[in-house]
Coordinates of N, CA, C and O in Angstrom, one line a residue:
X1 N 59.6 21.0 210.3 CA 61.1 21.6 210.3 C 61.6 21.3 209.0 O 61.2 20.6 208.1
X2 N 62.6 22.1 208.5 CA 63.4 21.9 207.4 C 64.4 21.0 207.5 O 64.6 20.6 208.4
X3 N 64.8 20.5 206.3 CA 65.7 19.3 206.3 C 67.1 19.9 205.8 O 67.1 20.5 204.8
X4 N 68.2 19.7 206.5 CA 69.4 20.3 206.4 C 70.3 19.0 205.9 O 70.4 18.2 206.7
X5 N 70.8 18.9 204.8 CA 71.7 17.9 204.4 C 73.1 18.5 203.8 O 73.3 18.5 202.6
X6 N 74.1 19.0 204.6 CA 75.1 19.8 204.2 C 76.2 19.2 204.9 O 76.2 18.7 206.2
X7 N 77.4 19.3 204.3 CA 78.8 18.7 204.9 C 79.4 20.0 205.4 O 80.7 19.9 205.7
X8 N 78.9 21.1 206.0 CA 79.4 22.2 206.6 C 80.1 21.6 207.9 O 79.6 20.6 208.6
X9 N 81.2 22.3 208.5 CA 81.9 21.8 209.7 C 81.0 22.8 210.7 O 80.8 23.8 210.8
X10 N 80.4 21.9 211.6 CA 79.6 22.4 212.6 C 80.5 22.4 214.1 O 81.2 21.4 214.2
X11 N 80.0 23.4 214.9 CA 80.9 23.5 216.1 C 80.0 22.5 217.1 O 80.7 21.7 217.7
X12 N 78.7 22.5 217.0 CA 77.9 21.5 217.6 C 76.7 20.9 216.6 O 76.1 21.8 216.2
X13 N 76.6 19.6 216.4 CA 75.6 19.2 215.6 C 75.3 17.8 215.8 O 76.3 16.9 215.1
X14 N 74.4 17.4 216.7 CA 74.0 16.0 217.0 C 73.2 15.4 215.7 O 72.5 16.2 215.0
X15 N 73.3 14.0 215.4 CA 72.7 13.4 214.3 C 72.0 12.2 214.6 O 73.0 11.4 215.1
X16 N 70.9 12.0 214.6 CA 70.4 10.8 215.1 C 70.0 9.8 214.0 O 69.1 10.2 213.1
X17 N 70.5 8.6 213.8 CA 70.5 7.8 212.9 C 69.4 6.6 213.3 O 69.8 6.2 214.5
X18 N 68.8 5.8 212.4 CA 68.2 4.6 213.0 C 68.1 3.7 211.9 O 68.3 3.8 210.6
X19 N 68.0 2.3 212.4 CA 67.8 1.1 211.8 C 67.0 0.0 212.0 O 67.0 0.0 213.6
X20 N 66.4 -0.8 211.3 CA 65.6 -1.9 211.9 C 66.6 -3.1 212.1 O 67.7 -3.0 211.8
X21 N 66.2 -4.1 212.7 CA 67.2 -5.4 213.0 C 67.5 -6.0 211.9 O 68.5 -6.6 211.9
X22 N 66.8 -5.7 210.7 CA 67.1 -6.5 209.4 C 68.0 -5.8 208.5 O 68.3 -6.3 207.4
X23 N 68.3 -4.6 208.9 CA 69.2 -3.7 208.0 C 70.6 -3.5 208.5 O 71.1 -3.6 209.7
X24 N 71.4 -3.1 207.6 CA 72.9 -2.9 207.9 C 73.2 -1.4 208.0 O 73.9 -1.0 208.9
X25 N 72.5 -0.6 207.1 CA 72.7 0.7 207.0 C 71.8 1.6 207.6 O 70.8 1.3 207.6
X26 N 72.3 2.4 208.4 CA 71.4 3.6 209.2 C 70.8 4.5 208.3 O 71.3 4.9 207.2
X27 N 69.5 4.9 208.7 CA 69.0 5.7 207.8 C 69.0 7.1 208.5 O 69.1 7.3 209.9
X28 N 69.2 8.4 207.9 CA 69.1 9.7 208.4 C 70.7 10.5 208.5 O 70.5 11.3 209.2
X29 N 71.5 9.7 207.9 CA 72.8 10.2 208.0 C 72.9 11.7 207.4 O 72.8 11.8 206.2
X30 N 73.2 12.8 208.1 CA 73.3 13.9 207.6 C 72.1 14.7 207.2 O 72.1 15.7 207.0
X31 N 71.0 14.2 208.0 CA 69.9 14.8 207.8 C 69.2 15.3 209.3 O 69.3 14.6 210.4
X32 N 69.2 16.5 209.4 CA 69.0 17.3 210.6 C 67.5 18.0 210.7 O 67.5 19.0 210.0
X33 N 66.7 17.5 211.6 CA 65.3 18.3 211.5 C 64.6 17.9 212.7 O 65.1 17.0 213.5
X34 N 63.4 18.5 213.0 CA 62.7 18.4 214.2 C 61.3 17.3 213.9 O 60.4 17.8 214.7
X35 N 61.3 17.0 212.8 CA 59.9 16.6 212.3 C 60.2 15.1 211.9 O 59.1 14.5 211.6
X36 N 61.3 14.5 211.9 CA 61.7 13.0 211.6 C 61.5 12.8 210.0 O 61.5 11.6 209.6
X37 N 61.5 13.8 209.3 CA 61.3 13.7 207.9 C 62.6 13.2 207.3 O 63.7 13.4 207.7
X38 N 62.6 12.0 206.6 CA 63.6 11.4 206.2 C 64.4 10.2 207.2 O 65.3 9.9 206.8
X39 N 63.5 10.4 208.2 CA 64.1 9.5 209.4 C 63.1 8.7 210.0 O 63.0 8.6 211.2
X40 N 62.3 7.9 209.1 CA 61.2 7.2 209.8 C 61.3 5.6 209.3 O 61.4 5.5 208.1
X41 N 61.0 4.8 210.1 CA 61.0 3.3 209.9 C 59.7 2.6 210.3 O 59.6 2.9 211.5
X42 N 59.0 1.7 209.6 CA 57.7 1.1 210.1 C 58.1 -0.3 210.2 O 58.8 -1.0 209.4
X43 N 57.8 -0.9 211.3 CA 58.1 -2.3 211.6 C 56.5 -3.0 212.2 O 55.9 -2.2 212.9
X44 N 56.6 -4.1 212.1 CA 55.4 -4.9 212.6 C 55.8 -5.5 214.0 O 56.9 -5.7 214.3
X45 N 54.8 -5.5 214.9 CA 55.1 -5.7 216.5 C 54.1 -6.7 216.8 O 52.9 -6.6 216.3
X46 N 54.5 -7.7 217.6 CA 53.8 -8.9 217.9 C 53.6 -8.7 219.5 O 54.7 -8.4 220.2
X47 N 52.5 -9.1 220.2 CA 52.3 -8.9 221.6 C 53.4 -9.9 222.2 O 53.6 -11.1 221.8
X48 N 54.1 -9.4 223.3 CA 55.0 -10.2 224.1 C 56.1 -10.7 223.4 O 56.9 -11.5 224.0
X49 N 56.4 -10.4 222.2 CA 57.8 -10.8 221.5 C 58.4 -9.5 221.3 O 58.2 -8.5 220.6
X50 N 59.7 -9.3 222.1 CA 60.7 -8.2 221.9 C 61.2 -8.0 220.6 O 61.4 -8.9 219.8
X51 N 61.2 -6.9 220.3 CA 61.7 -6.3 218.8 C 62.9 -5.4 219.2 O 62.8 -4.4 219.9
X52 N 64.1 -5.7 218.5 CA 65.3 -4.9 218.6 C 65.3 -3.9 217.5 O 65.1 -4.3 216.3
X53 N 65.7 -2.6 217.9 CA 65.8 -1.7 216.7 C 67.2 -0.8 217.1 O 67.5 -1.1 218.5
X54 N 67.8 -0.1 216.4 CA 69.0 0.7 216.6 C 69.2 1.7 216.4 O 68.5 2.4 215.5
X55 N 69.7 2.7 217.4 CA 70.1 4.2 217.2 C 71.4 4.4 217.1 O 72.2 3.6 217.7
X56 N 71.9 5.3 216.2 CA 73.4 5.8 216.2 C 73.2 7.3 216.7 O 72.6 8.2 216.1
X57 N 73.7 7.4 217.8 CA 73.8 9.0 218.2 C 75.2 9.4 217.8 O 76.4 9.0 218.3
X58 N 75.2 10.5 216.8 CA 76.5 10.7 216.0 C 76.8 12.3 216.4 O 75.7 13.2 216.4
X59 N 77.7 12.5 216.7 CA 78.2 13.8 217.0 C 78.9 14.5 215.6 O 80.2 13.7 215.3
X60 N 78.2 15.0 214.7 CA 78.9 15.5 213.4 C 79.4 16.8 213.6 O 79.7 17.4 212.6
X61 N 80.0 17.0 214.6 CA 80.8 18.4 215.0 C 81.9 18.3 215.2 O 82.7 17.2 215.4
X62 N 82.9 19.4 215.0 CA 84.3 19.5 215.4 C 84.7 19.5 216.9 O 85.9 19.6 217.1
X63 N 83.7 19.5 217.6 CA 83.8 19.7 219.0 C 83.4 18.6 219.5 O 82.0 18.3 219.3
X64 N 83.9 18.3 220.7 CA 83.3 17.1 221.8 C 82.0 17.9 222.2 O 81.6 18.9 222.3
X65 N 80.9 16.8 222.5 CA 79.7 17.5 222.9 C 78.9 16.4 223.8 O 79.2 15.3 223.9
X66 N 78.1 16.8 224.7 CA 77.1 15.9 225.4 C 75.8 16.1 224.8 O 75.1 16.9 224.6
X67 N 75.5 14.8 224.3 CA 74.2 14.7 223.5 C 73.1 14.0 224.3 O 73.3 12.8 225.1
X68 N 71.9 14.6 224.5 CA 70.8 14.2 225.4 C 69.8 13.4 224.5 O 69.4 14.3 223.4
X69 N 69.4 12.3 224.9 CA 68.4 11.4 224.2 C 67.2 11.5 224.8 O 67.0 11.2 226.1
X70 N 66.1 11.8 224.1 CA 64.6 11.9 224.7 C 63.9 10.7 223.9 O 64.0 10.7 222.7
X71 N 63.0 10.1 224.6 CA 62.0 9.2 223.9 C 60.7 9.5 224.4 O 60.2 9.5 225.6
X72 N 59.7 9.1 223.3 CA 58.3 9.3 223.8 C 57.4 8.6 222.9 O 57.7 8.3 221.7
X73 N 56.4 7.6 223.7 CA 55.6 6.8 222.7 C 54.1 7.3 222.8 O 53.7 8.2 223.5
X74 N 53.4 6.8 221.7 CA 52.1 7.3 221.6 C 51.1 6.3 222.4 O 49.8 6.5 222.4
X75 N 51.7 5.3 223.3 CA 50.9 4.4 224.2 C 51.5 3.8 225.4 O 52.6 4.0 225.5
X76 N 50.7 3.4 226.2 CA 51.2 3.1 227.6 C 51.5 1.5 227.5 O 51.9 1.1 228.6
X77 N 51.0 0.8 226.5 CA 51.1 -0.5 226.5 C 52.4 -1.1 225.9 O 52.5 -2.4 225.7
X78 N 53.4 -0.1 225.6 CA 54.8 -0.4 225.0 C 55.9 -0.2 225.9 O 55.8 0.9 226.7
X79 N 56.5 -1.2 226.2 CA 57.8 -1.1 227.2 C 58.8 -1.0 226.3 O 59.3 -1.5 225.2
X80 N 59.9 0.1 226.7 CA 61.1 0.3 225.9 C 62.3 0.2 226.8 O 62.3 0.8 227.8
X81 N 63.3 -0.5 226.4 CA 64.7 -0.7 227.3 C 65.7 -0.1 226.2 O 65.7 -0.5 225.0
X82 N 66.6 0.4 226.8 CA 67.7 1.1 226.0 C 69.1 0.6 226.4 O 69.2 0.5 227.8
X83 N 69.9 0.0 225.7 CA 71.1 -0.8 225.8 C 72.2 -0.1 224.9 O 72.3 0.2 224.0
X84 N 73.4 0.1 225.9 CA 74.6 0.5 225.1 C 75.4 -0.9 224.4 O 75.3 -1.9 225.0
X85 N 75.3 -0.8 223.0 CA 75.6 -2.0 222.3 C 77.1 -2.3 222.6 O 77.6 -3.5 222.5
X86 N 78.0 -1.6 223.3 CA 79.2 -1.9 223.5 C 79.4 -2.7 224.8 O 80.2 -3.7 224.9
X87 N 78.7 -2.6 225.7 CA 78.6 -3.1 226.9 C 77.5 -4.1 227.1 O 77.4 -4.8 228.3
X88 N 76.3 -3.9 226.3 CA 75.2 -4.6 226.9 C 74.4 -4.2 227.8 O 73.8 -5.0 228.4
X89 N 74.8 -3.2 228.5 CA 74.3 -2.6 229.6 C 73.1 -1.7 229.5 O 73.2 -0.9 228.4
X90 N 72.2 -1.8 230.3 CA 70.8 -0.9 230.2 C 71.4 0.6 230.6 O 72.3 0.6 231.4
X91 N 71.0 1.4 229.7 CA 71.6 3.0 229.9 C 70.6 3.7 230.6 O 70.7 5.0 230.8
X92 N 69.4 3.1 231.0 CA 68.5 3.9 231.5 C 68.2 3.0 232.9 O 68.0 2.0 232.9
X93 N 68.5 3.7 234.3 CA 68.5 2.8 235.6 C 67.3 1.8 235.6 O 67.5 0.7 236.1
X94 N 65.9 2.3 235.3 CA 64.8 1.5 235.5 C 64.8 0.5 234.5 O 64.2 -0.5 234.6
X95 N 65.4 0.8 233.2 CA 65.1 -0.1 232.0 C 63.9 0.1 231.3 O 63.9 -0.1 230.1
X96 N 62.9 0.4 231.9 CA 61.7 0.7 231.3 C 61.5 2.2 231.1 O 61.4 2.9 232.0
X97 N 61.2 2.5 229.8 CA 61.3 4.0 229.6 C 60.5 4.4 228.2 O 61.0 4.8 227.2
X98 N 59.2 4.4 228.4 CA 58.4 4.7 227.1 C 58.6 6.3 227.0 O 58.5 6.6 225.8
X99 N 58.7 6.9 228.1 CA 58.4 8.6 227.9 C 59.7 8.8 228.9 O 59.6 9.4 229.9
X100 N 60.7 8.9 228.4 CA 62.1 9.4 228.9 C 62.3 10.8 229.2 O 62.0 11.6 228.1
X101 N 62.6 11.3 230.1 CA 63.0 12.6 230.4 C 64.3 13.1 229.8 O 64.6 14.2 229.7
X102 N 65.0 12.1 229.6 CA 66.4 12.4 228.7 C 67.4 11.9 229.6 O 67.4 11.9 230.7
X103 N 68.4 11.3 228.7 CA 69.7 11.0 229.4 C 70.8 11.1 228.6 O 70.5 11.3 227.3
X104 N 72.0 11.4 228.9 CA 73.1 12.2 228.4 C 74.2 11.0 228.1 O 74.5 10.5 228.8
X105 N 75.0 11.5 226.9 CA 76.0 10.7 226.6 C 77.0 11.7 226.2 O 76.8 12.6 225.2
X106 N 78.3 11.7 226.9 CA 79.5 12.5 226.3 C 80.2 11.9 224.9 O 80.5 10.5 225.0
X107 N 80.1 12.5 223.9 CA 80.5 12.0 222.6 C 81.6 12.8 222.0 O 81.4 13.9 221.7
X108 N 82.8 12.3 221.8 CA 83.9 13.1 221.1 C 83.5 13.6 219.7 O 82.5 13.1 219.2
X109 N 84.2 14.6 219.4 CA 84.0 15.1 218.0 C 84.3 14.0 217.0 O 85.1 13.2 216.9
X110 N 83.0 14.0 216.0 CA 83.2 13.2 214.8 C 83.2 11.7 215.2 O 83.6 11.0 214.7
X111 N 82.4 11.4 216.5 CA 82.3 10.1 216.9 C 80.9 9.7 217.1 O 80.1 10.5 216.8
X112 N 80.7 8.5 217.6 CA 79.2 8.1 217.7 C 79.1 7.1 218.8 O 80.0 6.6 219.4
X113 N 77.6 7.0 219.1 CA 77.4 5.8 220.2 C 76.3 5.2 219.6 O 75.1 5.8 219.5
X114 N 76.4 3.9 219.7 CA 75.2 3.1 219.2 C 74.4 2.5 220.5 O 74.8 2.1 221.5
X115 N 73.0 2.6 220.5 CA 72.1 2.4 221.5 C 71.2 1.1 220.8 O 70.5 1.6 219.6
X116 N 70.9 0.2 221.3 CA 69.9 -0.9 221.1 C 68.6 -0.5 221.8 O 68.8 -0.5 223.1
X117 N 67.6 -0.5 221.0 CA 66.3 -0.4 221.8 C 65.6 -1.5 221.7 O 65.7 -2.3 220.8
X118 N 64.8 -2.1 222.8 CA 64.3 -3.5 222.9 C 62.8 -2.8 223.2 O 62.7 -2.6 224.4
X119 N 61.9 -3.3 222.3 CA 60.5 -2.9 222.5 C 59.6 -4.2 222.7 O 59.7 -5.0 221.9
X120 N 58.7 -4.0 223.6 CA 57.7 -5.2 223.9 C 56.3 -4.5 224.1 O 56.1 -3.6 224.6
X121 N 55.2 -5.1 223.2 CA 54.0 -4.7 223.6 C 53.4 -5.8 224.6 O 53.7 -6.8 224.4
X122 N 52.6 -5.1 225.4 CA 51.7 -5.9 226.4 C 50.9 -6.9 225.5 O 50.5 -6.7 224.3
X123 N 50.6 -8.2 226.2 CA 49.8 -9.1 225.7 C 48.4 -8.4 225.8 O 47.2 -9.3 225.3
X124 N 48.0 -7.6 226.6 CA 46.6 -7.0 226.7 C 46.5 -5.7 225.9 O 45.6 -5.0 225.9
X125 N 47.5 -5.5 225.0 CA 47.6 -4.5 224.0 C 46.1 -4.2 223.2 O 45.7 -5.1 222.8
X126 N 45.5 -2.9 223.3 CA 44.5 -2.5 222.5 C 44.8 -1.6 221.3 O 43.9 -1.6 220.5
X127 N 45.9 -1.2 221.3 CA 46.2 -0.2 220.2 C 46.6 -1.1 219.0 O 47.3 -2.0 219.2
X128 N 46.4 -0.5 217.8 CA 47.0 -1.3 216.6 C 48.2 -0.6 216.1 O 48.9 -1.2 215.1
X129 N 48.5 0.5 216.6 CA 49.9 1.2 216.0 C 50.4 2.0 217.2 O 49.7 2.6 217.9
X130 N 51.7 2.1 217.1 CA 52.5 2.8 218.2 C 53.4 3.7 217.4 O 54.1 3.3 216.4
X131 N 53.8 4.8 218.2 CA 54.8 5.6 217.2 C 55.7 5.9 218.5 O 55.6 6.1 219.6
X132 N 57.1 5.7 218.2 CA 58.3 5.9 219.1 C 59.0 7.1 218.6 O 59.6 7.0 217.6
X133 N 58.8 8.3 219.1 CA 59.6 9.5 218.6 C 60.8 9.7 219.6 O 60.8 9.6 220.8
X134 N 61.8 9.9 218.8 CA 63.1 10.0 219.5 C 63.9 11.3 219.1 O 63.8 11.6 218.0
X135 N 64.3 12.3 220.0 CA 65.0 13.2 219.8 C 66.4 13.4 220.5 O 66.5 13.1 221.7
X136 N 67.3 13.9 219.9 CA 68.5 14.3 220.6 C 68.7 15.8 220.5 O 68.4 16.4 219.5
X137 N 69.5 16.2 221.4 CA 69.8 17.6 221.5 C 71.4 17.9 222.1 O 71.6 17.0 223.0
X138 N 71.9 18.9 221.6 CA 73.2 19.1 222.0 C 73.1 19.8 223.3 O 72.3 20.9 223.5
X139 N 73.9 19.5 224.5 CA 73.6 20.1 225.8 C 74.6 21.5 225.7 O 74.3 22.5 226.4
X140 N 75.4 21.7 224.6 CA 76.2 22.9 224.5 C 75.6 23.8 223.8 O 76.0 24.9 223.7
X141 N 74.6 23.4 222.8 CA 73.9 24.4 222.1 C 72.4 23.6 221.7 O 72.2 23.1 220.8
X142 N 71.5 24.2 222.6 CA 70.3 23.5 222.5 C 69.3 23.7 221.4 O 68.4 22.9 221.1
X143 N 69.7 24.6 220.6 CA 69.3 24.9 219.2 C 69.4 23.8 218.3 O 68.9 23.5 217.2
X144 N 70.4 23.1 218.5 CA 70.9 21.9 217.4 C 70.4 20.6 218.1 O 70.5 20.0 219.0
X145 N 69.2 20.1 217.3 CA 68.7 18.9 217.5 C 68.3 17.8 216.5 O 68.6 18.6 215.2
X146 N 67.9 17.0 216.7 CA 67.6 16.1 215.5 C 66.5 15.1 215.9 O 66.5 14.7 217.4
X147 N 65.7 14.5 215.0 CA 64.7 13.8 215.4 C 64.4 12.5 214.6 O 64.8 12.6 213.1
X148 N 63.9 11.4 214.9 CA 63.8 10.1 214.1 C 62.6 9.4 214.8 O 62.0 9.7 216.1
X149 N 62.1 8.5 214.1 CA 60.6 8.0 214.5 C 60.6 6.6 213.9 O 60.9 6.2 213.0
X150 N 60.1 5.5 214.8 CA 59.8 4.1 214.5 C 58.2 4.1 214.7 O 57.8 4.5 215.6
X151 N 57.7 3.6 213.5 CA 56.2 3.3 213.9 C 56.2 1.8 213.8 O 56.6 1.1 213.1
X152 N 55.4 1.3 214.8 CA 55.1 0.0 215.0 C 53.5 -0.4 214.7 O 52.7 0.1 215.3
X153 N 53.3 -1.3 213.7 CA 52.0 -1.9 213.4 C 52.0 -3.2 214.3 O 52.9 -4.2 214.2
X154 N 50.8 -3.2 215.0 CA 50.7 -4.3 215.8 C 49.9 -5.4 214.9 O 49.0 -5.3 214.2
X155 N 50.4 -6.8 215.0 CA 50.2 -7.8 214.2 C 49.5 -8.9 215.0 O 50.4 -9.6 215.7
X156 N 48.0 -9.1 215.2 CA 47.6 -9.8 216.0 C 47.5 -11.3 215.3 O 46.8 -12.2 215.9
X157 N 47.7 -11.5 214.1 CA 47.6 -12.6 213.3 C 48.7 -13.7 213.6 O 48.6 -14.6 213.0
X158 N 49.8 -13.2 214.2 CA 51.0 -14.0 214.4 C 50.8 -15.3 215.2 O 50.1 -15.4 216.1
X159 N 51.2 -16.4 214.6 CA 51.1 -17.7 215.0 C 52.1 -17.8 216.0 O 53.3 -17.9 215.8
X160 N 51.7 -17.9 217.5 CA 52.7 -18.0 218.5 C 53.6 -19.2 218.6 O 54.8 -19.2 219.2
X161 N 53.5 -20.2 217.5 CA 54.5 -21.2 217.5 C 55.6 -20.9 216.5 O 56.6 -21.6 216.5
X162 N 55.6 -19.8 216.0 CA 56.7 -19.3 215.0 C 57.6 -18.4 215.6 O 57.2 -18.0 216.7
X163 N 58.7 -18.3 215.1 CA 59.7 -17.1 215.7 C 59.5 -15.9 215.0 O 59.5 -15.7 213.7
X164 N 59.4 -14.8 215.8 CA 59.2 -13.6 215.1 C 60.1 -12.5 215.7 O 60.3 -12.7 216.9
X165 N 60.6 -11.7 215.1 CA 61.5 -10.9 215.4 C 61.3 -9.3 214.8 O 62.2 -8.6 214.6
X166 N 60.0 -9.0 214.8 CA 59.7 -7.6 214.0 C 60.2 -7.5 212.8 O 60.8 -7.2 212.2
X167 N 59.3 -8.1 211.9 CA 59.3 -8.2 210.5 C 59.5 -6.8 209.7 O 58.6 -6.0 210.3
X168 N 60.6 -6.5 209.1 CA 60.7 -5.2 208.4 C 59.6 -4.9 207.4 O 59.4 -5.7 206.6
X169 N 59.0 -3.7 207.6 CA 58.2 -3.3 206.4 C 59.0 -2.4 205.4 O 59.8 -1.7 205.8
X170 N 58.4 -2.4 204.2 CA 59.5 -1.6 203.3 C 59.3 -0.1 203.5 O 59.8 0.6 202.5
X171 N 58.4 0.2 204.4 CA 58.3 1.8 204.4 C 59.3 2.3 205.3 O 59.5 2.2 206.4
X172 N 60.2 2.9 204.3 CA 61.3 3.7 205.0 C 61.4 5.2 204.5 O 61.1 5.3 203.2
X173 N 61.1 6.1 205.2 CA 61.0 7.4 205.0 C 62.2 8.3 205.5 O 62.2 8.5 206.7

């Protein structure tokens, strides 16, 4: 997909921003595409050690909108939990959602909602790399979408006596 970075006033335009646990600034502000170009972060993942990442579902439009979030992973050995950072409540009923069919958030014009993702790889994991693909869509104009991606590299050399929280890799795209 093409990358659009314009300050145009949109009637409906969801914007999906992401950040690692070690960062302050979100990646992807004002970038709208269906390929995750310019919106990828790579992190290390250790078996059975939860890693937190953050999403900002932003309504970059002049109208209120309901934004639907979809998530899919490249493996079944990864559990993903989604939390509302304001309430610390899970936003998906079962809590485990590696391949979500989507859940919706009503977001006022020019406002946003922060979501914390908590990812955990099984201790029986056989894959060495996972991708978590995230997509948001405007429910008022389904042609308006945005996508971002986390890439997780499994590190099996981790010393279980140390504290690990998903070491950030300098790979930001």
